[in-house]
């Protein structure tokens, strides 16, 4: 059996974190089993579905690297097929026209409530003989009235629902359009899904879908209902928690590798391990190990994960992800050090990609102002002489590299009989404009000799002008 899974978003908004996690689990499972991962866009709600949101979902999946083998299949292009299946169910006696008016249905429910019964459609049109000719009927599925439906859920275990709990679901509206549960069933059958992995907010639909599948003589896939994600306040994750689309995580400087790793752990575990390479994810992921209880989103942990990946990913991979941020922050790196060298210098201390770019500007651009607090502290009378001594030593270097730079700084300290703590901070401020930078040897090396010397001269002038 070839495993086949799908991600079936409704394009009514961004690809949010919960959807991305469901997509990840489906993708991982298919990849792990050497199977097929399909994308299906459930766009039958024409009022709420938008082209922008289809784009946003595709963009989010691409950013996360969740490549699909089949699709995107758009449900709105399959109405003929749904009509065919609805007709098939009518022909086999598994579906029937329902002429009940809204008033009739309301009255039915009122009576049921008064009798302390669960409101449900009582199936009266199954046997209706007098058909009003001024009503466009809906079509209902004839749900079995006896027996149980068992969901063999790989996450939650067997779930048994008595058919008496279910009623005859509308599968076609009076205008003939199919309803959600019908389209999902037809697609899952036609696309040959072996495993349906989705949010547990769909669990109430599953027994109904299984019954329709059975009526159509189709094989029922395995199900894995993934619990929802909560915010850190225990409430269902929503925009309030800052959980908008996955692309917002890109904008905020997260690496997709870190987001993926964070997401796999959010609701699945393998012992205490936190960081998983792609190979490890594929080797260790099992649907059975998805947690059956909801998990809470934790931004601090995501930040931690991001830093782990920032430290460990190959420089070229980080450089690739950095492109968007360089453009977004309008930092032109065409003149200056190789970006991979800057990444290596910064990756251990940067909070994320936004921060990495923001704190790397001085490698590529001269600046007009200094960090004010540091300037008040460092640029004092007498410091201009220290900077001049450094300038002389550095200027004399014939080969510009971290070792020689460090040696020049050290010998300046010796000659002036000053500790590095007196010499380093003003030099750093002069060359970087801020009191935070990688080691001076690395910083100066990356800034380059010409710009280093120019900036030291400028700092000396600034100090003199201040005095
Ligand atoms: N379109 C549904 C949603 O976005 C998913 C349906 C399914 O996975 O079966 O919630």
Coordinates of C-alpha atoms and ligand atoms in Angstrom, one line a residue:
X1 CA 0.0 0.0 0.0
X2 CA 1.3 3.4 -0.9
X3 CA 0.6 5.9 1.9
X4 CA -1.2 9.0 0.7
X5 CA -2.0 12.0 2.9
X6 CA -3.2 15.4 2.2
X7 CA -3.4 18.9 3.5
X8 CA -6.8 20.4 2.8
X9 CA -7.0 24.0 3.9
X10 CA -9.9 26.3 3.3
X11 CA -8.6 29.5 1.7
X12 CA -10.3 31.9 4.1
X13 CA -7.2 33.4 5.6
X14 CA -3.5 32.9 6.2
X15 CA -1.7 29.6 6.7
X16 CA -1.8 29.8 10.4
X17 CA 0.4 27.9 12.8
X18 CA -2.2 25.2 13.5
X19 CA -2.7 24.5 9.8
X20 CA 1.1 24.5 9.2
X21 CA 1.5 21.9 11.9
X22 CA -1.2 19.7 10.4
X23 CA 0.4 20.1 7.0
X24 CA 3.8 19.2 8.6
X25 CA 2.5 16.0 10.1
X26 CA 0.8 14.9 6.9
X27 CA 3.9 15.8 4.9
X28 CA 6.2 14.0 7.3
X29 CA 4.2 10.9 7.4
X30 CA 4.0 10.6 3.6
X31 CA 7.7 11.3 3.2
X32 CA 8.6 8.8 6.0
X33 CA 6.5 6.1 4.3
X34 CA 7.8 6.9 0.8
X35 CA 4.2 7.9 0.0
X36 CA 2.4 10.8 -1.7
X37 CA 1.5 14.2 -0.1
X38 CA -1.3 16.1 -1.8
X39 CA -2.6 19.6 -1.5
X40 CA -6.3 20.2 -1.8
X41 CA -7.8 23.6 -1.6
X42 CA -11.3 23.5 -0.1
X43 CA -12.6 26.6 -1.7
X44 CA -16.3 25.7 -2.0
X45 CA -17.3 28.5 0.3
X46 CA -17.1 31.1 -2.4
X47 CA -18.0 34.0 -0.1
X48 CA -15.1 33.4 2.3
X49 CA -12.5 32.0 -0.1
X50 CA -10.1 34.4 -1.7
X51 CA -7.3 34.2 -4.3
X52 CA -5.0 36.0 -1.8
X53 CA -5.4 33.4 0.8
X54 CA -4.7 30.6 -1.7
X55 CA -1.5 32.5 -2.5
X56 CA -0.7 33.0 1.2
X57 CA -1.1 29.3 1.8
X58 CA 1.1 28.3 -1.1
X59 CA 3.7 30.8 0.0
X60 CA 3.6 29.5 3.6
X61 CA 4.1 25.9 2.5
X62 CA 6.9 26.8 0.2
X63 CA 8.6 28.8 2.9
X64 CA 8.4 25.9 5.3
X65 CA 9.6 23.5 2.6
X66 CA 6.5 21.4 2.6
X67 CA 6.5 20.4 -1.0
X68 CA 3.5 18.5 -2.3
X69 CA 3.5 15.8 -4.9
X70 CA 0.0 16.3 -6.1
X71 CA -2.2 19.3 -6.5
X72 CA -3.2 21.8 -5.7
X73 CA -6.6 20.3 -6.4
X74 CA -9.4 23.0 -6.2
X75 CA -12.7 21.7 -5.1
X76 CA -14.6 24.4 -7.1
X77 CA -13.3 22.6 -10.2
X78 CA -14.9 19.4 -9.2
X79 CA -18.6 20.3 -8.9
X80 CA -19.5 17.9 -11.8
X81 CA -17.9 15.0 -10.0
X82 CA -19.8 15.9 -6.7
X83 CA -23.1 16.0 -8.6
X84 CA -22.3 12.6 -10.1
X85 CA -21.7 11.1 -6.7
X86 CA -24.8 12.7 -5.2
X87 CA -26.8 11.2 -8.1
X88 CA -25.1 7.8 -7.4
X89 CA -26.3 8.0 -3.8
X90 CA -29.8 8.9 -4.9
X91 CA -29.8 6.0 -7.3
X92 CA -28.7 3.5 -4.7
X93 CA -31.3 4.7 -2.2
X94 CA -28.7 6.1 0.1
X95 CA -29.9 9.6 -0.3
X96 CA -33.3 11.3 -0.6
X97 CA -34.9 14.6 -1.3
X98 CA -36.0 16.5 1.8
X99 CA -38.7 19.1 1.4
X100 CA -38.9 20.3 4.9
X101 CA -39.3 24.0 5.3
X102 CA -37.4 26.1 7.8
X103 CA -40.6 26.4 9.9
X104 CA -41.1 22.7 9.9
X105 CA -37.5 22.0 11.0
X106 CA -37.7 24.7 13.7
X107 CA -40.9 23.2 15.0
X108 CA -39.4 19.7 15.0
X109 CA -36.4 20.9 17.1
X110 CA -38.6 22.8 19.5
X111 CA -40.6 19.6 20.2
X112 CA -37.4 17.7 20.7
X113 CA -36.1 20.2 23.1
X114 CA -39.3 20.3 25.0
X115 CA -39.0 16.5 25.3
X116 CA -35.4 16.8 26.5
X117 CA -34.2 15.1 23.3
X118 CA -31.1 16.1 21.4
X119 CA -32.3 18.2 18.4
X120 CA -31.8 16.2 15.2
X121 CA -33.4 15.7 11.9
X122 CA -35.9 12.9 12.4
X123 CA -35.8 11.5 8.8
X124 CA -39.4 12.3 8.0
X125 CA -38.8 12.9 4.3
X126 CA -37.4 9.4 4.0
X127 CA -41.0 8.3 3.7
X128 CA -42.7 11.4 2.6
X129 CA -45.2 10.6 -0.1
X130 CA -46.7 14.0 -0.8
X131 CA -44.2 16.2 -2.5
X132 CA -44.9 19.9 -2.6
X133 CA -44.3 21.2 -6.1
X134 CA -43.2 24.7 -5.0
X135 CA -40.2 23.6 -3.0
X136 CA -36.7 23.0 -4.3
X137 CA -35.6 20.1 -2.1
X138 CA -32.2 19.5 -0.5
X139 CA -30.7 16.1 -0.6
X140 CA -30.0 14.2 2.6
X141 CA -27.8 11.2 3.2
X142 CA -29.6 8.2 4.7
X143 CA -27.4 7.6 7.7
X144 CA -27.7 4.1 9.1
X145 CA -30.1 4.0 12.0
X146 CA -28.6 1.1 13.8
X147 CA -25.1 0.0 14.9
X148 CA -22.0 1.9 15.8
X149 CA -19.4 3.8 13.8
X150 CA -15.9 3.2 15.0
X151 CA -13.2 5.7 14.3
X152 CA -9.9 4.0 14.5
X153 CA -8.0 7.1 15.4
X154 CA -4.2 6.7 15.5
X155 CA -3.9 9.6 17.9
X156 CA -6.9 9.2 20.2
X157 CA -7.5 5.5 20.0
X158 CA -10.9 3.9 19.0
X159 CA -13.8 6.3 19.2
X160 CA -17.2 4.6 19.1
X161 CA -20.3 6.6 18.0
X162 CA -23.7 5.1 18.0
X163 CA -25.6 5.8 14.7
X164 CA -28.5 7.0 16.8
X165 CA -26.4 10.0 17.7
X166 CA -26.2 11.0 14.0
X167 CA -28.9 12.3 11.7
X168 CA -29.4 12.5 8.0
X169 CA -26.9 15.0 6.8
X170 CA -27.7 17.4 4.0
X171 CA -25.3 16.6 1.1
X172 CA -26.7 18.9 -1.5
X173 CA -28.3 22.3 -0.9
X174 CA -31.5 23.2 -2.7
X175 CA -29.5 24.9 -5.5
X176 CA -27.7 21.6 -6.0
X177 CA -24.4 22.6 -4.6
X178 CA -22.6 20.0 -2.5
X179 CA -22.0 20.5 1.2
X180 CA -18.6 20.3 3.0
X181 CA -18.9 16.7 4.3
X182 CA -19.8 15.4 0.8
X183 CA -17.0 17.1 -1.0
X184 CA -14.4 15.9 1.5
X185 CA -15.6 12.3 1.2
X186 CA -15.6 12.3 -2.6
X187 CA -12.1 13.8 -2.7
X188 CA -10.6 11.6 -0.1
X189 CA -12.0 8.6 -2.1
X190 CA -11.1 9.8 -5.5
X191 CA -7.6 10.9 -4.4
X192 CA -7.0 7.6 -2.8
X193 CA -6.2 8.9 0.7
X194 CA -4.9 6.2 3.0
X195 CA -4.4 8.5 6.1
X196 CA -6.5 11.5 6.9
X197 CA -4.5 13.7 9.3
X198 CA -6.4 16.8 10.4
X199 CA -7.3 19.0 13.3
X200 CA -9.6 17.4 16.0
X201 CA -12.1 20.2 15.4
X202 CA -13.2 17.9 12.5
X203 CA -13.8 14.9 14.7
X204 CA -17.6 15.3 14.7
X205 CA -17.6 15.1 11.0
X206 CA -15.7 11.9 10.8
X207 CA -18.4 9.4 11.7
X208 CA -20.7 11.0 9.1
X209 CA -18.0 10.9 6.5
X210 CA -17.2 7.2 7.3
X211 CA -20.9 6.3 6.8
X212 CA -21.0 8.1 3.4
X213 CA -17.8 6.3 2.4
X214 CA -19.2 3.0 3.3
X215 CA -22.4 3.7 1.4
X216 CA -20.2 4.4 -1.7
X217 CA -18.5 1.1 -1.2
X218 CA -15.1 2.9 -0.6
X219 CA -12.3 1.8 1.7
X220 CA -12.2 3.9 4.9
X221 CA -8.8 5.6 5.4
X222 CA -7.1 5.7 8.8
X223 CA -7.6 8.8 10.8
X224 CA -5.3 10.9 13.0
X225 CA -7.0 13.8 14.7
X226 CA -4.5 16.2 15.9
X227 CA -5.4 18.2 19.0
X228 CA -5.6 21.9 18.8
X229 CA -2.9 24.5 19.9
X230 CA -3.6 26.7 22.8
X231 CA -2.1 30.1 23.6
X232 CA 0.0 30.4 26.7
X233 CA -3.1 31.5 28.6
X234 CA -4.8 28.1 27.9
X235 CA -7.3 29.6 25.4
X236 CA -7.5 28.4 21.9
X237 CA -4.7 29.9 19.8
X238 CA -5.9 33.0 17.9
X239 CA -4.8 36.3 16.6
X240 CA -4.9 37.7 20.1
X241 CA -1.8 35.6 20.8
X242 CA 0.0 37.0 17.8
X243 CA -0.5 33.8 15.9
X244 CA -1.3 35.1 12.5
X245 CA 0.1 33.6 9.4
X246 CA 3.3 31.6 9.2
X247 CA 4.8 34.3 6.9
X248 CA 4.7 36.6 9.9
X249 CA 7.2 34.4 11.5
X250 CA 9.5 34.9 8.6
X251 CA 8.9 38.6 8.8
X252 CA 9.8 38.5 12.5
X253 CA 13.1 36.8 11.7
X254 CA 12.5 33.1 12.3
X255 CA 14.2 30.5 10.2
X256 CA 11.7 28.0 8.6
X257 CA 13.9 25.1 9.9
X258 CA 13.4 26.4 13.4
X259 CA 9.6 26.9 12.9
X260 CA 9.3 23.4 11.6
X261 CA 11.3 21.9 14.4
X262 CA 9.2 23.9 16.9
X263 CA 6.0 22.7 15.3
X264 CA 6.9 19.1 15.2
X265 CA 7.6 19.2 19.0
X266 CA 4.4 21.1 19.6
X267 CA 2.2 18.1 20.0
X268 CA 4.6 15.3 19.3
X269 CA 7.7 14.1 21.2
X270 CA 10.5 11.6 21.2
X271 CA 11.8 11.4 24.7
X272 CA 13.3 14.7 25.8
X273 CA 14.9 15.5 22.5
X274 CA 14.2 19.0 21.2
X275 CA 16.2 19.5 18.1
X276 CA 15.6 17.1 15.2
X277 CA 17.4 17.1 11.9
X278 CA 15.2 16.4 8.9
X279 CA 16.5 12.9 8.8
X280 CA 15.7 12.4 12.4
X281 CA 12.2 13.7 12.0
X282 CA 11.7 11.3 9.2
X283 CA 13.1 8.4 11.1
X284 CA 11.4 9.0 14.4
X285 CA 8.0 10.6 13.6
X286 CA 5.1 8.3 14.2
X287 CA 1.4 9.3 14.2
X288 CA 0.9 7.2 17.3
X289 CA 3.3 9.5 19.3
X290 CA 1.3 12.6 18.6
X291 CA 0.0 13.8 21.9
X292 CA -3.7 13.3 22.5
X293 CA -4.0 16.4 24.6
X294 CA -3.8 20.0 23.4
X295 CA -0.4 21.8 23.5
X296 CA 0.3 25.3 24.4
X297 CA 2.3 27.7 22.2
X298 CA 5.4 29.0 23.8
X299 CA 7.2 31.9 22.1
X300 CA 10.2 31.7 24.3
X301 CA 10.8 28.1 23.2
X302 CA 10.4 29.1 19.6
X303 CA 13.0 31.9 20.1
X304 CA 15.3 29.3 21.7
X305 CA 14.8 27.0 18.8
X306 CA 15.5 29.8 16.3
X307 CA 18.8 30.5 18.1
X308 CA 19.8 26.9 17.9
X309 CA 19.3 26.8 14.2
X310 CA 21.0 30.2 13.7
X311 CA 24.0 28.7 15.4
X312 CA 24.1 25.5 13.5
X313 CA 22.7 25.8 10.0
X314 CA 25.2 26.0 7.1
X315 CA 26.0 29.7 6.4
X316 CA 24.7 29.4 2.8
X317 CA 21.3 28.3 4.1
X318 CA 21.1 31.3 6.5
X319 CA 22.4 33.6 3.7
X320 CA 19.5 32.4 1.6
X321 CA 16.9 33.2 4.2
X322 CA 18.6 36.5 4.9
X323 CA 17.9 37.8 1.4
X324 CA 14.4 38.8 2.2
X325 CA 15.5 40.7 5.3
X326 CA 18.3 42.5 3.6
X327 CA 15.8 43.8 1.1
X328 CA 13.3 44.5 3.7
X329 CA 15.7 46.5 5.8
X330 CA 17.3 48.0 2.6
X331 CA 20.8 46.9 3.4
X332 CA 23.0 46.7 0.3
X333 CA 25.7 44.2 0.8
X334 CA 27.3 44.5 -2.6
X335 CA 30.2 46.5 -1.2
X336 CA 31.7 45.1 2.0
X337 CA 32.5 41.7 3.5
X338 CA 31.1 38.4 2.3
X339 CA 27.7 37.9 3.9
X340 CA 28.8 34.4 5.1
X341 CA 31.6 35.9 7.1
X342 CA 29.2 38.4 8.7
X343 CA 26.8 35.5 9.5
X344 CA 29.6 33.6 11.2
X345 CA 30.6 36.6 13.2
X346 CA 27.0 37.3 14.3
X347 CA 25.2 34.0 14.5
X348 CA 26.0 33.2 18.1
X349 CA 24.6 36.4 19.5
X350 CA 21.8 37.4 17.1
X351 CA 18.3 37.0 18.3
X352 CA 17.0 36.2 14.9
X353 CA 17.4 37.3 11.3
X354 CA 15.8 40.7 11.8
X355 CA 18.3 41.4 14.5
X356 CA 21.2 39.9 12.5
X357 CA 20.6 42.4 9.7
X358 CA 19.9 45.3 12.0
X359 CA 23.1 44.8 13.9
X360 CA 25.3 44.2 10.8
X361 CA 24.7 47.5 9.0
X362 CA 28.1 49.0 10.1
X363 CA 29.9 46.3 8.2
X364 CA 28.5 47.7 5.0
X365 CA 27.7 51.4 5.7
X366 CA 29.5 54.3 7.4
X367 CA 27.4 56.0 10.0
X368 CA 26.9 59.6 11.2
X369 CA 26.0 59.0 14.8
X370 CA 27.0 56.9 17.7
X371 CA 25.1 55.1 20.4
X372 CA 24.5 58.0 22.7
X373 CA 25.0 56.4 26.1
X374 CA 28.2 54.7 24.9
X375 CA 29.4 57.9 23.4
X376 CA 29.0 59.9 26.6
X377 CA 30.9 57.2 28.4
X378 CA 33.7 56.5 26.0
X379 CA 34.4 59.6 24.0
X380 CA 36.2 61.6 26.7
X381 CA 39.2 63.9 26.6
X382 CA 42.4 61.8 26.2
X383 CA 40.6 59.1 24.3
X384 CA 41.5 60.8 21.1
X385 CA 45.1 60.1 21.8
X386 CA 44.4 56.4 22.4
X387 CA 42.5 56.3 19.1
X388 CA 45.4 58.1 17.3
X389 CA 47.8 55.5 18.7
X390 CA 45.6 52.7 17.4
X391 CA 45.3 54.4 14.1
X392 CA 49.0 54.6 13.7
X393 CA 49.5 50.9 14.6
X394 CA 46.7 49.7 12.4
X395 CA 47.7 51.9 9.5
X396 CA 51.2 50.3 9.6
X397 CA 49.8 46.8 9.1
X398 CA 50.7 45.4 5.7
X399 CA 48.4 42.5 6.0
X400 CA 44.9 43.0 7.3
X401 CA 43.7 40.0 9.2
X402 CA 42.4 39.2 12.7
X403 CA 45.7 38.1 14.1
X404 CA 47.6 41.2 13.0
X405 CA 44.7 43.4 14.1
X406 CA 44.7 41.9 17.6
X407 CA 48.5 42.2 17.8
X408 CA 48.3 45.9 16.9
X409 CA 45.7 46.5 19.6
X410 CA 47.7 44.6 22.1
X411 CA 50.9 46.4 21.4
X412 CA 49.1 49.8 21.6
X413 CA 47.9 48.8 25.1
X414 CA 51.4 47.9 26.1
X415 CA 52.9 51.1 24.7
X416 CA 50.3 53.3 26.4
X417 CA 50.4 51.1 29.5
X418 CA 46.6 50.7 29.4
X419 CA 44.4 47.7 29.9
X420 CA 42.4 46.4 27.0
X421 CA 39.3 47.5 28.9
X422 CA 40.3 51.1 28.3
X423 CA 41.3 50.8 24.7
X424 CA 38.8 48.3 23.3
X425 CA 35.4 50.0 24.0
X426 CA 36.2 53.4 22.4
X427 CA 37.7 51.6 19.4
X428 CA 34.6 49.5 19.1
X429 CA 32.4 52.5 19.3
X430 CA 34.5 54.3 16.7
X431 CA 34.4 51.5 14.2
X432 CA 30.9 50.0 14.9
X433 CA 29.0 53.0 16.3
X434 CA 27.6 50.8 19.0
X435 CA 29.0 49.1 22.1
X436 CA 28.0 45.7 20.8
X437 CA 29.9 43.9 18.1
X438 CA 31.8 40.6 17.7
X439 CA 35.4 40.5 18.8
X440 CA 37.4 43.6 17.8
X441 CA 39.8 41.5 15.6
X442 CA 36.8 40.1 13.7
X443 CA 34.9 43.3 13.6
X444 CA 37.8 45.4 12.2
X445 CA 38.8 42.7 9.8
X446 CA 35.3 42.6 8.3
X447 CA 34.9 46.4 8.2
X448 CA 38.2 46.5 6.3
X449 CA 41.3 48.7 6.7
X450 CA 40.2 51.7 4.8
X451 CA 36.9 52.1 6.6
X452 CA 38.4 51.3 9.9
X453 CA 41.0 54.0 9.6
X454 CA 38.5 56.6 8.3
X455 CA 36.1 55.8 11.2
X456 CA 38.9 56.1 13.8
X457 CA 39.8 59.5 12.3
X458 CA 36.2 60.6 12.4
X459 CA 35.9 59.5 16.0
X460 CA 39.0 61.6 16.9
X461 CA 37.4 64.6 15.3
X462 CA 34.2 64.0 17.1
X463 CA 36.0 63.8 20.5
X464 CA 38.0 67.0 19.7
X465 CA 34.8 68.8 18.7
X466 CA 33.1 67.8 21.9
X467 CA 35.9 69.1 24.1
Ligands
LIG1 N1 -10.8 22.3 5.0 C1 -10.8 21.9 6.3 C2 -10.2 23.0 7.2 O1 -9.5 23.9 6.7 C3 -10.0 20.6 6.5 C4 -10.7 19.4 6.2 C5 -10.0 18.1 6.3 O2 -8.8 18.1 6.6 O3 -10.7 17.1 6.2 O4 -10.4 23.0 8.4

